[in-house]
CSV table of C-alpha atoms in Angstrom, one decimal:
chain,number,residue,atom,x,y,z
A,62,MET,CA,0.0,-0.1,0.0
A,63,LEU,CA,1.1,3.3,-0.9
A,64,LYS,CA,1.3,6.2,1.7
A,65,SER,CA,-1.1,8.1,-0.6
A,66,GLU,CA,-3.6,5.4,-0.2
A,67,LEU,CA,-3.3,5.0,3.3
A,68,LEU,CA,-4.0,8.7,3.9
A,69,GLU,CA,-7.1,8.6,1.8
A,70,ILE,CA,-8.3,5.7,3.8
A,71,ILE,CA,-7.9,7.5,7.0
A,72,ASP,CA,-9.3,10.8,5.5
A,73,ASN,CA,-12.7,8.7,4.8
A,74,GLY,CA,-12.8,7.7,8.4
A,75,GLU,CA,-14.1,4.3,10.1
A,76,ASN,CA,-16.6,2.3,8.3
A,77,SER,CA,-17.9,-1.1,8.2
A,78,GLY,CA,-14.6,-2.4,6.7
A,79,VAL,CA,-12.1,-0.2,8.3
A,80,GLU,CA,-11.1,0.3,12.1
A,81,PHE,CA,-8.7,2.7,13.7
A,82,LYS,CA,-6.9,1.6,16.8
A,83,ARG,CA,-3.9,2.5,19.0
A,84,ASP,CA,-1.2,-0.4,19.4
A,85,ASP,CA,-1.4,-0.2,23.1
A,86,LEU,CA,-4.5,-2.0,23.6
A,87,ARG,CA,-4.9,-5.6,25.2
A,88,PRO,CA,-4.8,-8.5,22.5
A,89,GLU,CA,-8.5,-9.2,23.3
A,90,GLN,CA,-9.7,-5.8,22.3
A,91,VAL,CA,-8.0,-6.1,19.0
A,92,ALA,CA,-9.2,-9.4,18.4
A,93,LYS,CA,-12.8,-8.2,18.9
A,94,GLU,CA,-12.5,-5.8,16.1
A,95,ILE,CA,-10.7,-8.6,13.7
A,96,VAL,CA,-13.4,-11.0,14.5
A,97,ALA,CA,-16.3,-8.6,13.7
A,98,LEU,CA,-14.7,-7.7,10.4
A,99,ALA,CA,-14.2,-11.3,9.4
A,100,ASN,CA,-17.6,-12.1,10.1
A,101,PHE,CA,-18.8,-9.3,7.8
A,102,GLN,CA,-16.8,-8.6,4.8
A,103,GLY,CA,-13.3,-8.5,5.9
A,104,GLY,CA,-11.5,-5.4,6.0
A,105,ARG,CA,-8.4,-3.3,7.3
A,106,LEU,CA,-7.5,-2.8,11.0
A,107,LEU,CA,-5.2,0.4,11.0
A,108,LEU,CA,-3.0,0.4,14.2
A,109,GLY,CA,-1.4,3.8,15.3
A,110,VAL,CA,-4.5,5.9,14.2
A,111,GLU,CA,-6.8,7.6,16.9
A,112,ASP,CA,-10.7,7.2,16.5
A,113,ASP,CA,-10.8,10.6,15.1
A,114,GLY,CA,-8.3,9.9,12.3
A,115,THR,CA,-5.3,11.5,14.2
A,116,ILE,CA,-2.2,9.6,13.2
A,117,SER,CA,-0.2,8.9,16.6
A,118,GLY,CA,1.9,6.1,15.2
A,119,ILE,CA,2.7,2.8,16.5
A,120,SER,CA,5.0,2.4,19.6
A,121,ARG,CA,5.0,-1.3,20.5
A,122,GLU,CA,8.1,-3.3,19.8
A,123,ASP,CA,7.9,-6.3,17.3
A,124,LEU,CA,4.3,-5.6,16.8
A,125,GLU,CA,4.1,-8.0,13.8
A,126,THR,CA,5.0,-11.0,16.1
A,127,TRP,CA,2.4,-9.8,18.7
A,128,ILE,CA,-0.2,-9.5,16.1
A,129,MET,CA,0.3,-12.7,14.4
A,130,ASP,CA,1.4,-15.1,17.4
A,131,THR,CA,-0.7,-13.4,20.4
A,132,VAL,CA,-3.7,-11.7,18.8
A,133,PHE,CA,-4.6,-14.0,15.8
A,134,ASN,CA,-3.3,-17.4,17.0
A,135,ARG,CA,-4.6,-17.1,20.7
A,136,TYR,CA,-7.7,-15.0,20.4
A,137,VAL,CA,-9.2,-15.5,17.0
A,138,HIS,CA,-10.7,-18.7,15.9
A,139,PRO,CA,-10.9,-20.3,13.3
A,140,LEU,CA,-7.7,-19.6,11.7
A,141,ILE,CA,-7.1,-16.2,9.6
A,142,ILE,CA,-4.2,-15.4,7.9
A,143,PRO,CA,-3.8,-11.6,7.4
A,144,PHE,CA,-1.5,-9.4,5.5
A,145,TYR,CA,0.7,-7.2,7.5
A,146,GLU,CA,2.3,-4.1,6.4
A,147,GLU,CA,3.7,-1.0,8.0
A,148,ILE,CA,3.7,2.5,6.0
A,149,LYS,CA,6.0,5.2,7.0
A,150,ILE,CA,4.1,8.4,7.6
A,151,ASP,CA,7.2,10.4,8.5
A,152,GLU,CA,10.5,10.2,10.5
A,153,LYS,CA,8.6,9.5,13.7
A,154,ARG,CA,5.6,7.8,12.8
A,155,ARG,CA,4.5,4.6,11.2
A,156,VAL,CA,1.1,3.0,10.9
A,157,ALA,CA,0.4,-0.8,10.9
A,158,VAL,CA,-2.0,-2.1,8.3
A,159,ILE,CA,-3.6,-5.6,9.1
A,160,SER,CA,-5.9,-6.8,6.1
A,161,PHE,CA,-7.9,-9.8,5.6
A,162,PRO,CA,-10.7,-11.1,3.3
A,163,GLN,CA,-14.2,-12.0,4.2
A,164,GLY,CA,-14.2,-15.1,6.4
A,165,THR,CA,-15.2,-18.1,4.9
A,166,GLU,CA,-15.2,-20.4,8.0
A,167,LYS,CA,-18.0,-18.4,9.9
A,168,PRO,CA,-18.7,-17.7,12.6
A,169,TYR,CA,-15.4,-16.4,13.9
A,170,VAL,CA,-15.0,-16.0,17.6
A,171,LEU,CA,-13.1,-14.2,20.3
A,172,ARG,CA,-11.6,-16.8,22.6
A,173,ASN,CA,-10.8,-15.2,25.9
A,174,LYS,CA,-10.9,-16.4,29.4
A,175,GLY,CA,-12.5,-19.6,28.8
A,176,ARG,CA,-15.3,-18.2,26.5
A,177,GLU,CA,-16.2,-17.8,23.0
A,178,GLU,CA,-17.9,-14.5,21.9
A,179,ILE,CA,-19.1,-13.9,18.3
A,180,TYR,CA,-19.0,-10.2,17.3
A,181,ILE,CA,-20.5,-8.7,14.1
A,182,ARG,CA,-20.0,-5.5,12.4
A,183,LEU,CA,-22.7,-2.8,12.2
A,184,GLY,CA,-21.6,0.4,10.6
A,185,SER,CA,-18.3,1.3,12.2
A,186,THR,CA,-18.8,-0.4,15.4
A,187,SER,CA,-18.6,-4.1,16.5
A,188,ARG,CA,-21.1,-5.6,18.7
A,189,LEU,CA,-22.1,-9.1,20.1
A,190,ALA,CA,-24.2,-11.1,17.6
A,191,THR,CA,-27.8,-11.9,18.5
A,192,ARG,CA,-29.0,-15.5,18.4
A,193,GLU,CA,-30.5,-14.9,15.0
A,194,GLN,CA,-27.3,-13.4,13.8
A,195,GLN,CA,-25.2,-16.2,15.1
A,196,ALA,CA,-27.6,-18.6,13.4
A,197,ARG,CA,-26.9,-16.8,10.0
A,198,LEU,CA,-23.3,-17.0,10.3
A,199,PHE,CA,-23.2,-20.8,11.4
A,200,GLN,CA,-25.3,-21.4,8.4
A,201,SER,CA,-23.0,-19.6,6.0
A,202,GLY,CA,-19.9,-21.1,7.4
A,203,GLY,CA,-20.3,-24.9,6.7
A,204,MET,CA,-17.7,-27.3,7.7
A,205,VAL,CA,-14.2,-25.9,9.0
A,206,HIS,CA,-11.2,-27.3,7.5
A,207,THR,CA,-7.9,-25.4,8.4
A,208,GLU,CA,-6.3,-25.9,5.0
A,209,LEU,CA,-9.3,-23.9,3.1
A,210,PRO,CA,-9.0,-20.4,4.4
A,211,PRO,CA,-8.4,-17.9,1.5
A,212,LEU,CA,-5.2,-15.9,1.9
A,213,TYR,CA,-5.1,-12.2,1.5
A,214,ASP,CA,-2.9,-10.6,-1.4
A,215,THR,CA,-2.7,-13.9,-3.3
A,216,ASP,CA,-3.9,-14.8,-6.7
A,217,LEU,CA,-3.4,-17.2,-9.5
A,218,ASP,CA,0.0,-15.7,-10.4
A,219,CYS,CA,1.2,-17.2,-6.8
A,220,LEU,CA,1.0,-20.7,-8.0
A,221,ASP,CA,3.2,-22.7,-10.4
A,222,LEU,CA,1.2,-23.2,-13.4
A,223,ALA,CA,3.6,-25.9,-14.9
A,224,ARG,CA,2.9,-28.1,-11.7
A,225,LEU,CA,-0.8,-27.3,-11.8
A,226,LYS,CA,-1.0,-28.4,-15.6
A,227,ASP,CA,0.9,-31.5,-14.7
A,228,TYR,CA,-1.5,-32.3,-12.0
A,229,LEU,CA,-4.7,-31.8,-14.1
A,230,VAL,CA,-3.6,-33.2,-17.3
A,231,ASN,CA,-1.1,-36.0,-16.2
A,232,ILE,CA,-2.1,-37.0,-12.7
A,233,ILE,CA,-6.0,-36.6,-12.7
A,234,GLY,CA,-6.7,-37.0,-16.3
A,235,ASP,CA,-8.1,-33.7,-17.4
A,236,GLU,CA,-8.3,-33.4,-21.2
A,237,GLY,CA,-6.3,-30.2,-21.3
A,238,GLU,CA,-5.6,-27.1,-19.3
A,239,PRO,CA,-8.1,-24.6,-18.8
A,240,GLU,CA,-8.5,-21.9,-21.5
A,241,ASN,CA,-8.3,-18.5,-19.8
A,242,ARG,CA,-7.6,-17.2,-16.4
A,243,ARG,CA,-10.9,-17.2,-15.1
A,244,ALA,CA,-11.3,-20.9,-16.3
A,245,TRP,CA,-8.2,-21.6,-14.3
A,246,GLU,CA,-9.7,-19.8,-11.2
A,247,LYS,CA,-12.9,-21.7,-11.4
A,248,ARG,CA,-11.2,-25.1,-11.9
A,249,LEU,CA,-8.8,-24.6,-9.0
A,250,ALA,CA,-11.7,-23.3,-6.8
A,251,GLY,CA,-13.5,-26.7,-7.7
A,252,LEU,CA,-10.5,-28.6,-6.3
A,253,GLY,CA,-10.2,-26.5,-3.2
A,254,PHE,CA,-6.8,-24.6,-4.2
A,255,MET,CA,-8.5,-21.2,-4.6
A,256,LYS,CA,-11.8,-19.5,-3.2
A,257,ILE,CA,-13.8,-17.1,-5.2
A,258,ALA,CA,-15.4,-14.3,-3.2
A,259,ASP,CA,-18.9,-13.0,-3.7
A,260,HIS,CA,-17.5,-10.0,-5.5
A,261,GLY,CA,-15.4,-12.2,-7.9
A,262,GLU,CA,-12.0,-11.9,-6.5
A,263,ALA,CA,-10.1,-15.4,-6.5
A,264,LEU,CA,-7.8,-16.0,-3.7
A,265,CYS,CA,-5.5,-18.9,-3.0
A,266,THR,CA,-6.3,-21.2,0.0
A,267,ILE,CA,-3.6,-22.6,2.2
A,268,ALA,CA,-3.9,-26.0,0.5
A,269,GLY,CA,-3.3,-24.3,-3.0
A,270,ILE,CA,-0.4,-22.4,-1.7
A,271,LEU,CA,1.3,-25.5,0.2
A,272,LEU,CA,0.8,-27.7,-2.6
A,273,PHE,CA,1.5,-25.6,-5.7
A,274,ALA,CA,3.1,-22.2,-4.6
A,275,ARG,CA,6.7,-21.6,-5.9
A,276,ASN,CA,7.5,-20.0,-2.6
A,277,PRO,CA,5.0,-21.1,0.1
A,278,ARG,CA,6.6,-19.6,3.1
A,279,LYS,CA,6.0,-16.0,1.5
A,280,TYR,CA,2.3,-16.6,2.2
A,281,VAL,CA,2.2,-19.0,4.9
A,282,ARG,CA,5.0,-18.2,7.1
A,283,PHE,CA,5.0,-21.4,9.1
A,284,SER,CA,4.6,-23.6,6.1
A,285,GLY,CA,7.8,-26.0,4.8
A,286,LEU,CA,9.9,-28.2,7.1
A,287,ARG,CA,12.5,-27.3,9.7
A,288,TRP,CA,15.4,-29.6,9.5
A,289,MET,CA,18.1,-29.8,12.3
A,290,SER,CA,20.9,-32.2,12.9
A,291,PHE,CA,23.1,-32.4,16.1
A,292,ALA,CA,25.9,-34.6,16.7
A,293,GLY,CA,25.0,-35.5,20.3
A,294,THR,CA,21.8,-36.6,21.9
A,295,ASP,CA,20.3,-33.2,22.5
A,296,MET,CA,20.6,-29.6,21.3
A,297,SER,CA,23.3,-28.5,23.6
A,298,TYR,CA,26.0,-28.9,20.9
A,299,GLN,CA,26.0,-26.8,17.7
A,300,ALA,CA,24.0,-27.8,15.0
A,301,GLN,CA,25.5,-29.9,12.1
A,302,ASP,CA,22.8,-28.3,9.9
A,303,ASP,CA,19.7,-26.1,10.5
A,304,THR,CA,17.7,-24.8,7.6
A,305,PHE,CA,13.9,-24.3,6.5
A,306,ILE,CA,13.1,-26.2,3.4
A,307,ASN,CA,10.7,-24.2,1.5
A,308,ALA,CA,9.2,-25.6,-1.5
A,309,PRO,CA,5.8,-26.9,-3.0
A,310,LEU,CA,4.7,-30.2,-1.6
A,311,VAL,CA,4.4,-32.1,-4.8
A,312,ALA,CA,7.2,-32.4,-7.5
A,313,LEU,CA,6.8,-31.3,-11.1
A,314,GLY,CA,6.8,-34.5,-13.2
A,315,LYS,CA,6.9,-35.3,-17.1
A,316,GLY,CA,4.8,-37.9,-18.3
A,317,LYS,CA,1.9,-39.8,-17.1
A,318,PRO,CA,2.2,-42.5,-14.2
A,319,GLY,CA,3.4,-45.9,-15.6
A,320,ASP,CA,4.3,-44.2,-18.8
A,321,GLY,CA,8.0,-43.2,-18.4
A,322,ARG,CA,7.1,-40.5,-16.0
A,323,TYR,CA,10.1,-38.6,-14.1
A,324,ILE,CA,10.7,-35.8,-11.9
A,325,GLU,CA,11.8,-32.7,-13.5
A,326,ASP,CA,11.6,-30.3,-10.5
A,327,ARG,CA,11.8,-31.8,-7.0
A,328,GLY,CA,9.0,-31.1,-4.2
A,329,LEU,CA,9.6,-30.6,-0.6
A,330,ILE,CA,9.8,-34.4,0.2
A,331,GLU,CA,12.5,-35.0,-2.2
A,332,ILE,CA,14.6,-32.0,-1.2
A,333,ALA,CA,14.2,-33.0,2.4
A,334,ILE,CA,15.5,-36.6,2.0
A,335,ASP,CA,18.4,-35.4,-0.1
A,336,ARG,CA,19.3,-32.6,2.4
A,337,MET,CA,19.2,-35.2,5.1
A,338,GLY,CA,21.2,-37.9,3.4
A,339,PRO,CA,24.7,-37.1,4.5
A,340,PHE,CA,23.5,-36.7,8.2
A,341,ILE,CA,21.4,-39.9,8.5
A,342,SER,CA,23.9,-42.3,6.7
A,343,GLU,CA,27.5,-43.2,7.1
A,344,GLU,CA,30.2,-44.9,4.8
A,345,SER,CA,30.4,-48.6,5.4
A,346,ASP,CA,33.4,-50.9,4.8
A,347,THR,CA,31.9,-52.5,1.7
A,348,LEU,CA,33.1,-51.2,-1.6
A,349,LYS,CA,30.6,-50.5,-4.4
A,350,ASP,CA,32.0,-51.3,-7.9
A,351,LEU,CA,35.3,-51.9,-6.1
A,352,VAL,CA,35.6,-48.1,-6.3
A,353,ARG,CA,33.2,-46.4,-3.9
A,354,ARG,CA,32.2,-47.3,-0.5
A,355,GLU,CA,28.5,-48.3,0.2
A,356,ARG,CA,26.5,-45.9,2.4
A,357,GLU,CA,24.5,-47.4,5.3
A,358,TYR,CA,21.6,-45.6,6.4
A,359,ARG,CA,21.0,-45.2,10.2
A,360,TYR,CA,17.2,-44.9,9.7
A,361,PRO,CA,14.6,-46.4,7.2
A,362,THR,CA,14.2,-43.4,4.7
A,363,GLY,CA,10.8,-44.8,4.0
A,364,ALA,CA,9.8,-44.2,7.4
A,365,ILE,CA,11.1,-40.8,7.7
A,366,ARG,CA,9.4,-39.8,4.5
A,367,GLU,CA,6.1,-41.2,5.7
A,368,ALA,CA,6.3,-39.4,9.0
A,369,ILE,CA,7.1,-36.0,7.3
A,370,LEU,CA,4.2,-36.5,4.7
A,371,ASN,CA,1.8,-37.4,7.7
A,372,GLY,CA,3.1,-34.4,9.5
A,373,MET,CA,2.2,-32.2,6.5
A,374,ALA,CA,-1.0,-33.9,5.7
A,375,HIS,CA,-2.5,-33.9,9.3
A,376,ARG,CA,-1.0,-30.9,11.1
A,377,ASP,CA,-3.4,-28.2,12.4
A,378,TRP,CA,-2.8,-25.1,10.4
A,379,THR,CA,-3.9,-22.9,13.4
A,380,LYS,CA,-0.7,-23.7,14.9
A,381,SER,CA,1.9,-21.1,14.0
A,382,LEU,CA,4.8,-23.5,14.2
A,383,GLU,CA,6.5,-25.7,11.3
A,384,VAL,CA,6.7,-29.3,11.0
A,385,GLU,CA,10.1,-30.4,12.4
A,386,ALA,CA,12.5,-33.0,11.7
A,387,VAL,CA,15.4,-33.2,14.0
A,388,ASN,CA,18.4,-35.7,14.1
A,389,TYR,CA,20.4,-36.7,17.0
A,390,HIS,CA,23.2,-39.1,17.2
A,391,ASP,CA,20.7,-41.9,18.5
A,392,ARG,CA,17.3,-41.0,17.0
A,393,ILE,CA,15.5,-38.7,14.6
A,394,GLU,CA,12.3,-36.9,15.7
A,395,ILE,CA,9.5,-35.6,13.5
A,396,MET,CA,7.2,-33.2,15.2
A,397,SER,CA,3.8,-32.1,13.7
A,398,PRO,CA,1.9,-29.2,15.4
A,399,GLY,CA,-1.5,-29.9,16.8
A,400,ALA,CA,-3.3,-32.8,18.6
A,401,LEU,CA,-4.5,-35.7,16.7
A,402,GLN,CA,-7.7,-34.7,14.6
A,403,ASN,CA,-11.3,-35.3,15.5
A,404,SER,CA,-11.7,-37.9,18.4
A,405,MET,CA,-8.6,-39.9,17.0
A,406,THR,CA,-6.5,-41.5,19.8
A,407,LEU,CA,-2.9,-42.9,19.8
A,408,GLU,CA,-4.4,-46.5,20.1
A,409,ALA,CA,-6.6,-46.0,17.0
A,410,MET,CA,-4.0,-44.5,15.1
A,411,LEU,CA,-1.6,-47.5,15.7
A,412,ALA,CA,-4.5,-49.9,15.0
A,413,GLY,CA,-4.9,-48.4,11.4
A,414,GLN,CA,-7.9,-46.2,12.0
A,415,ARG,CA,-8.2,-43.2,9.8
A,416,SER,CA,-9.3,-39.7,10.4
A,417,VAL,CA,-8.4,-36.8,7.9
A,418,ARG,CA,-7.9,-33.2,9.2
A,419,ASN,CA,-6.9,-31.7,5.6
A,420,PRO,CA,-8.6,-33.7,2.9
A,421,VAL,CA,-7.6,-31.6,0.1
A,422,ILE,CA,-3.9,-32.1,0.7
A,423,ARG,CA,-4.4,-35.6,1.6
A,424,GLU,CA,-6.2,-36.4,-1.6
A,425,VAL,CA,-3.6,-34.6,-3.8
A,426,LEU,CA,-0.6,-36.4,-2.0
A,427,ARG,CA,-2.5,-39.6,-2.7
A,428,ASP,CA,-3.1,-38.8,-6.3
A,429,TYR,CA,0.5,-38.5,-6.7
A,430,GLY,CA,1.3,-41.9,-4.8
A,431,TYR,CA,3.1,-39.9,-2.0
A,432,VAL,CA,0.8,-41.7,0.6
A,433,ASP,CA,-0.8,-44.9,0.8
A,434,ALA,CA,-4.5,-44.8,-0.7
A,435,ARG,CA,-5.6,-46.9,2.4
A,436,GLY,CA,-4.2,-44.1,4.9
A,437,MET,CA,-2.5,-46.7,6.9
A,438,GLY,CA,1.1,-45.3,6.8
A,439,VAL,CA,1.9,-45.6,10.4
A,440,ARG,CA,0.8,-49.2,10.6
A,441,ARG,CA,2.2,-50.5,7.2
A,442,LYS,CA,5.4,-48.3,6.8
A,443,ILE,CA,6.7,-46.4,10.0
A,444,ILE,CA,6.3,-49.3,12.4
A,445,PRO,CA,7.6,-52.3,10.3
A,446,LEU,CA,10.4,-50.6,8.6
A,447,THR,CA,11.7,-49.1,11.8
A,448,LYS,CA,11.8,-52.6,13.4
A,449,GLU,CA,13.2,-54.2,10.3
A,450,LEU,CA,16.3,-51.7,9.7
A,451,THR,CA,16.9,-50.7,13.6
A,452,GLY,CA,15.8,-53.8,15.6
A,453,LYS,CA,13.9,-51.3,17.6
A,454,ASP,CA,10.3,-49.8,18.0
A,455,ALA,CA,9.2,-46.5,16.6
A,456,GLN,CA,7.9,-44.3,19.5
A,457,PHE,CA,4.9,-42.1,19.3
A,458,GLU,CA,3.8,-39.2,21.6
A,459,VAL,CA,0.7,-37.3,21.4
A,460,THR,CA,-0.2,-34.1,23.3
A,461,GLU,CA,-2.7,-31.4,22.8
A,462,ASP,CA,-0.1,-29.3,21.1
A,463,TYR,CA,1.7,-31.9,18.9
A,464,VAL,CA,2.4,-35.3,17.5
A,465,ARG,CA,5.8,-36.6,17.7
A,466,VAL,CA,7.2,-39.6,16.0
A,467,THR,CA,10.7,-40.9,17.1
A,468,ILE,CA,12.7,-43.3,15.0
A,469,PRO,CA,15.7,-44.9,16.8
A,470,ALA,CA,19.1,-45.2,15.0
A,471,ARG,CA,20.1,-48.4,13.4
A,472,VAL,CA,21.8,-51.2,15.6
A,473,PRO,CA,25.3,-51.7,14.5
A,474,GLY,CA,25.5,-54.8,12.4
A,475,ALA,CA,21.6,-54.6,11.5
A,476,GLY,CA,20.3,-54.4,7.9
A,477,VAL,CA,21.9,-51.5,5.8
A,478,SER,CA,18.9,-50.9,3.2
A,479,PRO,CA,17.2,-47.5,3.5
């Protein structure tokens, strides 16, 4: 946003889509305005502007983190991904602009002190919704999936059309690619990769960005994979490797499955396994081709791959944390943010029961063959592959905040195949 555009908005005053606030308020006061705007048509919250339009400027340190992690993550539900920017007015004053589209997972609520309150926008004020107004919001909201909220300031150009064409034509069998931009938007909206608002604007969903965006972390800052490796058994030593792997979930391929298909550009899982390779394997005493030494893997890569894919497919996108893979001397841990979905328990998961939190992401991964069509990767891959290679059992930890899979390192002298 340009400074001139901001000044024009301020000059027009507050309305049903614009709210002025100082930045020294309590988080629940800010969240109340966000909830009301999201339950109407979306809008902009301007911090550093008085109710009368006087520009006082922002003063809170690290305001963006406070807005994203405290206000949106703790007080606003379901998940909204806003667009945050700061506009310089002069040498001493800046205004923060928080923008977000009309919510599609209504009703949005303010969570505070064990209560959930629904606010709506009436003119330039935010008020508690009546029973009738709440009923209309519930009716318009439908089912809630945290992969489907639209992302502000995104459009078709954020996605890799080569990957999308590969998916449509080679993977799911469309006769050809859409003929024009609007046709693309409608086709992708039908698949859950975009959403078209009532006024016609097409925005990417979280699922669309994660699967097909060239740079997912630009739009969903806690997407991708955090990878770390340590020489010891904890994080007290300096990391051997520490990076964020930022890439679309699916690879770009050429050709149809079963007809000479090959990968032209790797996706996140291929990049991750390649990056991990030197840290999860070691040279053996056996020579390959009488020249090179064989590499022995300390873990079954198939189990690691499955654990990462499960983390991406089933994670809770209301949690502003990345999926993590951390390698130690004696184990590798893969952590996925969020508890098990719906009423799933650890015992049920280990027994092979299925419950999908993010069906769009899951279905696309299945279409590509990344995940088992039966949805039993834990029972049929992680558990047996770990036991076969390492001689030990994989461990699973489930809390309200995360699911962690721990794969132990290979016992010396056990099998060597990854």
